[in-house]
Short mmCIF file of C-alpha atoms in Angstrom, two decimals:
data_model
loop_
_atom_site.label_atom_id
_atom_site.label_comp_id
_atom_site.label_asym_id
_atom_site.label_seq_id
_atom_site.Cartn_x
_atom_site.Cartn_y
_atom_site.Cartn_z
CA MET A 111 -38.52 -40.14 -70.87
CA SER A 112 -37.99 -39.80 -67.19
CA SER A 113 -41.01 -39.42 -65.02
CA LYS A 114 -39.10 -37.17 -62.65
CA GLU A 115 -40.23 -33.55 -62.32
CA LYS A 116 -38.15 -31.04 -64.08
CA PRO A 117 -36.35 -28.64 -61.70
CA THR A 118 -37.83 -25.18 -61.45
CA LEU A 119 -36.34 -21.97 -60.24
CA GLY A 120 -37.69 -21.14 -56.83
CA GLY A 121 -36.81 -17.96 -54.93
CA THR A 122 -36.08 -17.75 -51.24
CA ARG A 123 -37.80 -14.95 -49.38
CA ILE A 124 -35.16 -12.76 -47.73
CA LYS A 125 -36.29 -10.95 -44.58
CA THR A 126 -35.14 -7.36 -44.51
CA ARG A 127 -34.32 -5.68 -41.19
CA LYS A 128 -36.39 -2.70 -40.33
CA ARG A 129 -34.27 0.35 -39.91
CA ASN A 130 -34.38 2.23 -36.65
CA ILE A 131 -36.14 5.39 -37.57
CA ALA A 132 -35.00 8.17 -35.24
CA ALA A 133 -37.77 10.17 -33.70
CA PRO A 134 -37.46 13.82 -34.62
CA LEU A 135 -35.91 16.05 -32.00
CA ASP A 136 -38.48 18.15 -30.17
CA PRO A 137 -36.66 20.18 -27.51
CA ALA A 138 -39.46 22.75 -27.49
CA ALA A 139 -42.02 20.23 -26.22
CA PHE A 140 -39.52 18.94 -23.65
CA ALA A 141 -38.75 22.47 -22.41
CA ASP A 142 -42.46 23.31 -22.17
CA ALA A 143 -43.06 20.16 -20.12
CA VAL A 144 -40.25 21.02 -17.66
CA VAL A 145 -41.45 24.64 -17.40
CA GLN A 146 -44.96 23.36 -16.64
CA ILE A 147 -43.58 21.29 -13.74
CA TYR A 148 -42.03 24.47 -12.31
CA LEU A 149 -45.27 26.38 -12.76
CA ASP A 150 -47.46 23.62 -11.30
CA ASN A 151 -45.33 23.55 -8.16
CA VAL A 152 -44.96 27.35 -7.93
CA GLY A 153 -41.19 27.10 -7.94
CA ASP A 154 -40.97 24.79 -4.89
CA LEU A 155 -37.72 23.09 -5.92
CA GLU A 156 -38.21 20.04 -3.70
CA LEU A 157 -41.56 19.32 -5.35
CA VAL A 158 -40.10 20.16 -8.77
CA ALA A 159 -37.30 17.61 -8.20
CA LYS A 160 -39.79 14.89 -7.15
CA ASN A 161 -42.01 15.52 -10.19
CA ILE A 162 -39.02 15.53 -12.54
CA GLU A 163 -37.81 12.26 -11.07
CA SER A 164 -41.20 10.59 -11.58
CA SER A 165 -41.74 12.00 -15.09
CA ASP A 166 -41.07 10.03 -18.26
CA LEU A 167 -39.32 12.94 -20.01
CA ASN A 168 -36.30 12.05 -22.14
CA PHE A 169 -33.50 13.71 -20.14
CA SER A 170 -30.77 11.71 -21.84
CA ARG A 171 -31.75 13.35 -25.13
CA TYR A 172 -32.59 16.85 -23.93
CA GLY A 173 -30.13 17.35 -21.05
CA ASP A 174 -28.81 20.66 -22.40
CA THR A 175 -32.35 21.96 -22.80
CA PHE A 176 -33.14 20.99 -19.20
CA PHE A 177 -30.29 23.11 -17.82
CA GLU A 178 -31.23 26.03 -20.07
CA VAL A 179 -34.62 25.93 -18.31
CA VAL A 180 -32.92 25.70 -14.88
CA PHE A 181 -30.65 28.69 -15.51
CA THR A 182 -32.80 31.00 -17.66
CA GLY A 183 -36.40 29.83 -17.20
CA GLY A 184 -36.83 28.42 -20.72
CA ARG A 185 -35.08 27.46 -23.94
CA THR A 186 -32.37 29.69 -25.40
CA GLN A 187 -31.67 30.24 -29.06
CA PRO A 188 -28.75 28.18 -30.45
CA GLY A 189 -25.39 29.86 -29.81
CA THR A 190 -26.88 32.67 -27.70
CA ILE A 191 -28.59 33.24 -24.37
CA LYS A 192 -31.58 34.91 -25.99
CA PRO A 193 -34.94 33.33 -25.09
CA ASP A 194 -36.38 31.01 -27.72
CA GLU A 195 -40.05 30.49 -28.39
CA GLY A 196 -42.05 28.55 -25.82
CA GLU A 197 -43.17 28.66 -22.21
CA ARG A 198 -41.02 30.20 -19.47
CA HIS A 199 -41.03 30.20 -15.69
CA PRO A 200 -39.90 32.93 -13.20
CA TYR A 201 -38.00 30.63 -10.80
CA SER A 202 -34.70 30.33 -12.68
CA ILE A 203 -31.23 31.10 -11.33
CA ILE A 204 -31.06 34.24 -13.47
CA GLU A 205 -34.32 35.48 -11.94
CA CYS A 206 -33.13 34.96 -8.33
CA GLU A 207 -31.71 37.71 -6.16
CA ALA A 208 -27.93 38.00 -6.43
CA LYS A 209 -27.50 36.57 -2.94
CA ARG A 210 -26.19 33.20 -1.79
CA GLU A 211 -29.31 32.41 0.30
CA ALA A 212 -31.46 32.91 -2.82
CA ILE A 213 -29.25 30.82 -5.13
CA LEU A 214 -28.21 28.01 -2.75
CA PRO A 215 -31.59 26.18 -3.07
CA SER A 216 -31.00 25.94 -6.84
CA VAL A 217 -27.55 24.41 -6.25
CA ILE A 218 -29.00 21.83 -3.86
CA TYR A 219 -31.80 21.14 -6.36
CA VAL A 220 -29.31 20.53 -9.19
CA GLN A 221 -27.30 18.27 -6.85
CA LYS A 222 -30.43 16.15 -6.22
CA ILE A 223 -31.13 15.85 -9.94
CA LEU A 224 -27.53 14.81 -10.66
CA ARG A 225 -27.58 12.14 -7.95
CA ARG A 226 -30.58 10.52 -9.60
CA LYS A 227 -29.45 11.20 -13.18
CA PRO A 228 -25.60 11.35 -13.05
CA PHE A 229 -25.35 11.27 -16.85
CA LEU A 230 -26.62 14.88 -16.85
CA ILE A 231 -23.28 16.21 -15.54
CA LYS A 232 -22.03 16.43 -19.14
CA ASN A 233 -25.04 18.51 -20.09
CA LEU A 234 -24.45 20.82 -17.13
CA GLU A 235 -20.84 21.24 -18.30
CA ASN A 236 -22.02 22.02 -21.83
CA VAL A 237 -24.47 24.70 -20.73
CA MET A 238 -22.13 26.30 -18.18
CA ARG A 239 -19.32 26.39 -20.73
CA ARG A 240 -21.61 28.05 -23.27
CA PHE A 241 -22.88 30.63 -20.79
CA LEU A 242 -19.40 31.47 -19.46
CA GLN A 243 -18.11 31.95 -23.00
CA SER A 244 -21.00 34.38 -23.53
CA LEU A 245 -20.60 36.49 -20.39
CA GLU A 246 -20.85 39.72 -22.36
CA LEU A 247 -24.44 38.82 -23.30
CA PHE A 248 -25.52 38.80 -19.64
CA GLU A 249 -26.28 41.86 -17.54
CA GLU A 250 -23.82 42.67 -14.74
CA ASN A 251 -26.25 41.44 -12.08
CA GLU A 252 -26.82 38.20 -14.02
CA ARG A 253 -23.06 37.58 -14.28
CA LYS A 254 -22.84 37.95 -10.50
CA LYS A 255 -25.59 35.33 -10.07
CA LEU A 256 -23.68 32.93 -12.32
CA ALA A 257 -20.52 33.53 -10.26
CA ILE A 258 -22.37 32.87 -6.99
CA PHE A 259 -23.95 29.70 -8.41
CA THR A 260 -20.56 28.48 -9.62
CA ALA A 261 -18.88 29.17 -6.27
CA LEU A 262 -21.68 27.44 -4.35
CA ALA A 263 -21.56 24.50 -6.77
CA PHE A 264 -17.90 23.90 -5.86
CA SER A 265 -18.52 24.67 -2.20
CA GLN A 266 -21.29 22.04 -2.12
CA LYS A 267 -19.06 19.68 -4.13
CA LEU A 268 -21.58 19.40 -6.93
CA SER A 269 -21.31 15.87 -8.33
CA GLY A 270 -18.42 15.59 -10.76
CA LEU A 271 -18.24 19.20 -11.98
CA PRO A 272 -14.61 19.64 -13.13
CA PRO A 273 -12.97 23.05 -12.44
CA GLU A 274 -11.60 23.29 -15.97
CA THR A 275 -15.22 23.53 -17.16
CA VAL A 276 -15.39 26.87 -15.38
CA PHE A 277 -11.94 28.40 -15.72
CA GLN A 278 -10.86 27.50 -19.25
CA PRO A 279 -13.91 28.96 -21.11
CA LEU A 280 -13.33 32.27 -19.35
CA LEU A 281 -9.98 32.82 -21.05
CA LYS A 282 -11.40 34.32 -24.24
CA ASP A 283 -9.42 37.42 -25.18
CA ASN A 284 -12.48 39.62 -25.69
CA LEU A 285 -13.95 38.68 -22.29
CA VAL A 286 -10.64 39.19 -20.50
CA GLY A 287 -9.98 42.47 -22.30
CA LYS A 288 -13.34 43.95 -21.23
CA GLY A 289 -12.67 43.10 -17.57
CA LEU A 290 -15.69 40.77 -17.46
CA VAL A 291 -13.61 37.76 -16.46
CA LEU A 292 -11.87 39.61 -13.64
CA SER A 293 -15.22 40.78 -12.29
CA PHE A 294 -16.68 37.25 -12.51
CA ILE A 295 -13.69 35.53 -10.93
CA THR A 296 -13.56 38.11 -8.12
CA ASP A 297 -17.21 37.41 -7.25
CA PHE A 298 -16.44 33.69 -7.47
CA PHE A 299 -13.42 33.92 -5.12
CA LYS A 300 -15.27 36.07 -2.56
CA GLU A 301 -18.30 33.79 -2.47
CA TYR A 302 -16.28 30.56 -2.33
CA LEU A 303 -14.11 31.79 0.53
CA VAL A 304 -17.16 32.44 2.72
CA ASP A 305 -17.37 28.71 3.53
CA ASN A 306 -13.95 27.44 2.44
CA SER A 307 -10.28 28.02 3.16
CA LEU A 308 -7.71 29.54 0.83
CA GLU A 309 -6.14 26.05 0.59
CA ASP A 310 -9.46 24.71 -0.75
CA LEU A 311 -9.55 27.49 -3.35
CA ILE A 312 -5.96 26.78 -4.40
CA SER A 313 -6.85 23.10 -4.76
CA ILE A 314 -9.66 24.00 -7.19
CA LEU A 315 -7.35 26.33 -9.12
CA LYS A 316 -4.78 23.53 -9.40
CA ARG A 317 -7.35 21.10 -10.75
CA GLY A 318 -8.49 23.78 -13.18
CA LYS A 319 -4.83 24.34 -14.25
CA MET A 320 -4.99 27.98 -13.20
CA GLU A 321 -2.89 28.02 -10.01
CA ASP A 322 0.14 29.52 -11.76
CA ASN A 323 -1.85 31.60 -14.25
CA LEU A 324 -4.02 33.90 -12.16
CA MET A 325 -2.70 36.89 -14.12
CA ASP A 326 -4.50 35.53 -17.19
CA PHE A 327 -7.79 36.72 -15.68
CA PHE A 328 -6.59 40.34 -15.85
CA PRO A 329 -6.84 42.67 -18.88
CA SER A 330 -3.36 43.21 -20.36
CA ALA A 331 -3.21 46.81 -19.07
CA LYS A 332 -3.61 45.62 -15.47
CA ARG A 333 -1.60 42.43 -15.78
CA SER A 334 1.17 43.07 -13.23
CA ALA A 335 2.04 42.08 -9.68
CA GLU A 336 1.08 45.58 -8.55
CA GLY A 337 -2.25 45.43 -10.42
CA PHE A 338 -3.01 42.02 -8.88
CA SER A 339 -2.21 43.23 -5.37
CA GLU A 340 -4.15 46.48 -5.75
CA HIS A 341 -7.29 44.81 -7.15
CA PHE A 342 -7.66 41.92 -4.70
CA THR A 343 -6.59 43.99 -1.68
CA LYS A 344 -9.37 46.43 -2.53
CA GLU A 345 -11.79 43.49 -2.76
CA GLY A 346 -10.78 42.25 0.70
CA LEU A 347 -8.89 39.18 -0.55
CA VAL A 348 -5.58 39.90 1.18
CA PRO A 349 -4.77 36.18 1.82
CA LEU A 350 -4.97 35.57 -1.94
CA VAL A 351 -2.61 38.50 -2.54
CA GLU A 352 -0.12 37.10 -0.02
CA TYR A 353 -0.34 33.65 -1.60
CA HIS A 354 0.29 35.08 -5.06
CA GLU A 355 3.26 37.13 -3.88
CA LYS A 356 4.74 34.00 -2.33
CA LYS A 357 4.27 32.10 -5.62
CA ILE A 358 5.99 34.86 -7.60
CA PHE A 359 8.81 34.90 -5.06
CA GLU A 360 9.28 31.13 -5.37
CA VAL A 361 9.38 31.36 -9.16
CA LYS A 362 12.03 34.08 -9.03
CA LEU A 363 14.13 32.06 -6.60
CA LYS A 364 13.87 29.05 -8.89
CA GLU A 365 14.91 31.10 -11.92
CA MET A 366 17.90 32.52 -10.07
CA LYS A 367 18.96 29.09 -8.83
CA SER A 368 18.69 27.67 -12.35
CA ALA A 369 20.79 30.47 -13.89
CA LEU A 370 23.45 30.12 -11.20
CA THR A 371 23.57 26.34 -11.49
CA THR A 372 24.22 26.63 -15.23
CA GLN A 373 27.01 29.18 -14.84
CA ILE A 374 28.77 27.27 -12.07
CA ALA A 375 28.53 24.00 -14.00
CA GLU A 376 30.10 25.77 -16.97
CA GLU A 377 32.79 27.22 -14.65
CA SER A 378 32.05 30.74 -15.83
CA ASP A 379 34.28 33.61 -14.77
CA ILE A 380 33.50 34.69 -11.19
CA SER A 381 33.06 38.34 -12.14
CA GLU A 382 30.52 37.31 -14.79
CA VAL A 383 28.59 35.21 -12.23
CA ILE A 384 28.61 38.11 -9.76
CA GLU A 385 27.12 40.44 -12.38
CA THR A 386 24.46 37.87 -13.24
CA VAL A 387 23.43 37.54 -9.60
CA LYS A 388 23.33 41.31 -9.12
CA GLN A 389 21.09 41.72 -12.16
CA LEU A 390 18.76 38.92 -11.03
CA VAL A 391 18.55 40.41 -7.55
CA LYS A 392 17.73 43.82 -9.02
CA ASP A 393 15.07 42.49 -11.41
CA ALA A 394 13.41 40.16 -8.89
CA LYS A 395 13.89 42.40 -5.84
CA LEU A 396 15.11 39.43 -3.84
CA PRO A 397 16.06 39.89 -0.16
CA ASP A 398 19.79 39.63 0.58
CA ILE A 399 19.26 36.74 3.00
CA GLU A 400 17.61 34.62 0.29
CA VAL A 401 20.48 35.39 -2.08
CA VAL A 402 23.04 34.10 0.46
CA ARG A 403 20.99 30.93 1.00
CA ILE A 404 20.70 30.26 -2.73
CA LEU A 405 24.41 30.86 -3.33
CA TRP A 406 25.37 28.29 -0.72
CA ASP A 407 22.81 25.73 -1.96
CA VAL A 408 23.95 26.03 -5.55
CA LEU A 409 27.66 25.82 -4.69
CA MET A 410 27.20 22.69 -2.57
CA ASP A 411 24.83 21.08 -5.09
CA ALA A 412 27.58 21.45 -7.70
CA VAL A 413 30.10 19.45 -5.62
CA LYS A 414 30.75 15.91 -6.85
CA TRP A 415 30.51 14.02 -3.58
CA SER A 416 32.19 10.70 -2.95
CA GLY A 417 30.20 7.87 -1.40
CA LYS A 418 32.00 7.14 1.90
CA ASN A 419 35.38 8.75 1.38
CA GLN A 420 35.25 11.41 4.10
CA GLN A 421 38.57 13.00 3.23
CA GLN A 422 37.66 13.27 -0.42
CA ASN A 423 34.36 14.91 0.51
CA ALA A 424 36.18 17.37 2.77
CA ASN A 425 38.62 18.25 0.01
CA SER A 426 35.81 18.73 -2.52
CA ALA A 427 33.82 21.01 -0.20
CA LEU A 428 36.82 23.12 0.78
CA ARG A 429 37.94 23.40 -2.84
CA GLN A 430 34.50 24.67 -3.80
CA VAL A 431 34.61 27.27 -1.00
CA GLN A 432 38.05 28.46 -2.10
CA THR A 433 37.07 28.58 -5.78
CA TRP A 434 33.91 30.63 -5.22
CA ALA A 435 34.88 32.62 -2.11
CA LYS A 436 34.85 35.87 -4.06
CA LEU A 437 31.23 35.21 -5.09
CA LEU A 438 30.17 34.59 -1.49
CA ASN A 439 32.15 37.59 -0.29
CA SER A 440 30.35 39.87 -2.76
CA PHE A 441 26.98 39.18 -1.15
CA CYS A 442 27.87 38.52 2.51
CA THR A 443 28.22 42.23 3.06
CA SER A 444 27.15 42.52 6.71
CA GLY A 445 27.44 40.66 9.98
CA LYS A 446 23.78 39.63 9.69
CA LEU A 447 24.35 38.03 6.26
CA GLU A 448 27.55 36.33 7.42
CA LEU A 449 25.64 34.88 10.37
CA GLU A 450 22.95 33.64 7.98
CA LEU A 451 25.65 31.87 5.98
CA ILE A 452 26.93 30.10 9.12
CA TYR A 453 23.38 29.01 9.94
CA LYS A 454 23.04 27.70 6.39
CA VAL A 455 26.29 25.71 6.72
CA GLN A 456 25.13 24.45 10.12
CA MET A 457 21.80 23.19 8.72
CA GLN A 458 23.42 21.45 5.77
CA CYS A 459 26.02 19.73 7.94
CA TYR A 460 23.26 18.70 10.38
CA GLU A 461 20.99 17.26 7.67
CA ASP A 462 23.70 15.57 5.56
CA ALA A 463 25.59 12.80 7.39
CA LYS A 464 28.61 13.00 5.09
CA LEU A 465 29.11 16.66 6.01
CA MET A 466 28.55 16.34 9.78
CA LYS A 467 32.25 16.39 10.61
CA LEU A 468 33.13 19.08 8.08
CA PHE A 469 31.48 22.00 9.88
CA PRO A 470 34.61 23.39 11.60
CA GLU A 471 36.71 22.98 8.45
CA ILE A 472 34.17 24.79 6.28
CA VAL A 473 33.88 27.65 8.80
CA ARG A 474 37.67 27.90 9.01
CA SER A 475 37.94 27.98 5.23
CA LEU A 476 35.29 30.72 4.96
CA TYR A 477 37.26 32.70 7.55
CA ASP A 478 40.54 32.21 5.67
CA GLN A 479 38.88 33.44 2.45
CA ASP A 480 37.59 36.58 4.24
CA VAL A 481 33.95 35.56 3.78
CA LEU A 482 33.29 35.29 7.52
CA ALA A 483 34.60 37.81 10.03
CA GLU A 484 36.00 36.82 13.41
CA ASP A 485 33.22 38.70 15.26
CA THR A 486 30.53 36.79 13.36
CA ILE A 487 32.05 33.41 14.22
CA LEU A 488 32.39 34.34 17.89
CA HIS A 489 28.81 35.63 17.96
CA TRP A 490 27.54 32.32 16.54
CA PHE A 491 29.70 30.37 19.00
CA ARG A 492 28.50 32.30 22.04
CA ARG A 493 24.91 33.26 21.19
CA GLY A 494 23.78 31.31 18.13
CA THR A 495 20.04 30.64 18.09
CA ASN A 496 19.74 27.64 15.75
CA LEU A 497 19.74 24.58 18.01
CA LYS A 498 19.96 21.87 15.35
CA GLY A 499 23.26 20.06 15.96
CA ARG A 500 24.48 23.13 17.83
CA GLN A 501 26.00 21.26 20.78
CA THR A 502 28.03 19.01 18.49
CA PHE A 503 29.16 21.85 16.23
CA VAL A 504 30.10 24.17 19.11
CA LYS A 505 32.29 21.44 20.56
CA ALA A 506 33.89 20.75 17.17
CA LEU A 507 34.58 24.47 16.66
CA GLU A 508 36.11 25.02 20.14
CA PRO A 509 39.79 24.65 19.06
CA PHE A 510 39.37 27.20 16.27
CA VAL A 511 37.46 29.63 18.52
CA LYS A 512 40.15 29.27 21.19
CA TRP A 513 42.78 30.13 18.58
CA LEU A 514 40.75 33.19 17.52
CA GLU A 515 40.41 34.38 21.13
CA GLU A 516 44.12 33.94 21.81
CA ALA A 517 45.00 35.84 18.63
CA GLU A 518 42.60 38.60 19.72
CA GLU A 519 44.29 38.83 23.12
CA GLU A 520 47.75 39.03 21.55
CA GLU A 521 46.62 41.91 19.37
#
């Protein structure tokens, strides 16, 4: 028998990790603590900011609740702006007067808080988005205060607040349809433009992806160029009206240029192209001068230019003029429009080195095709006002002008 001990089963004690037990959420206690700071300092926002900075409150957990207290004076019920149970203070943004001097201190106060606690910007976005989506729950005067705060926030370049946070939540059909969005955005524009330029406003609209969609703020019944002009002119925002009209004009020009480019590339029948242009001009109410400019741009853009072969380029340009002379002739219906066409040819030949020497040939071809009248050419030669390349082009055109003058004398 062996004297060795028999093996026994022995267990190894396994240490179990303690689970992180999450503390229960208590936004009510947090809100009451923030409200008490307001009350203790009688609404002095500088002192409130200092006390908030030195407090040990859990802002990373209750950021949304904090901004509810800032805007409304206390907690709001989930999904609404109705006050929830708990303490409240009378120094909120909603309780201020609807004037910039009354609301600006709150903007500066929020800016200070965000500089010390930059993570709170997301909570500010959350609360602003929720409030803007619930505009109908606010009184008219309260909506104006929100608009003034928002405008001043951008004017003061509030840390990291993205424009889409403001503009996109507004585009709810029910808010737009009731005219609440138009009223809000009008107050916003007016307040922002007190301290900033129209270019600054356009920059914000671009970042908020609204630059080309300003009509979306209007109820469907008022959603027209005339409605836009009438509303903002009445509100004293004439520069915005002028900017919008210019944008619409540019869009219409682009649409016309695109339609023409397609038809010319497809070598459509000239009469069909003429009808298309007439319809576009009628629908878009485009000035005749712009039509002449577009026609020339599109025709020359369609030419397949050769690299350095000057003669080939000349032939291509003249062939294009001859092919589409009837189109040009249909819209160069006065001496003023003919002169505009010469200026257009002059500018293109001045700016494009390969066309520099083609100016007299193009003018001669336009004359031969009855697009340009003799009087118009002589007027440009003697009293033209566009100085770019003029000296060179006048000299190049001298032989042709001399021929015209001699023919005139013979007659």
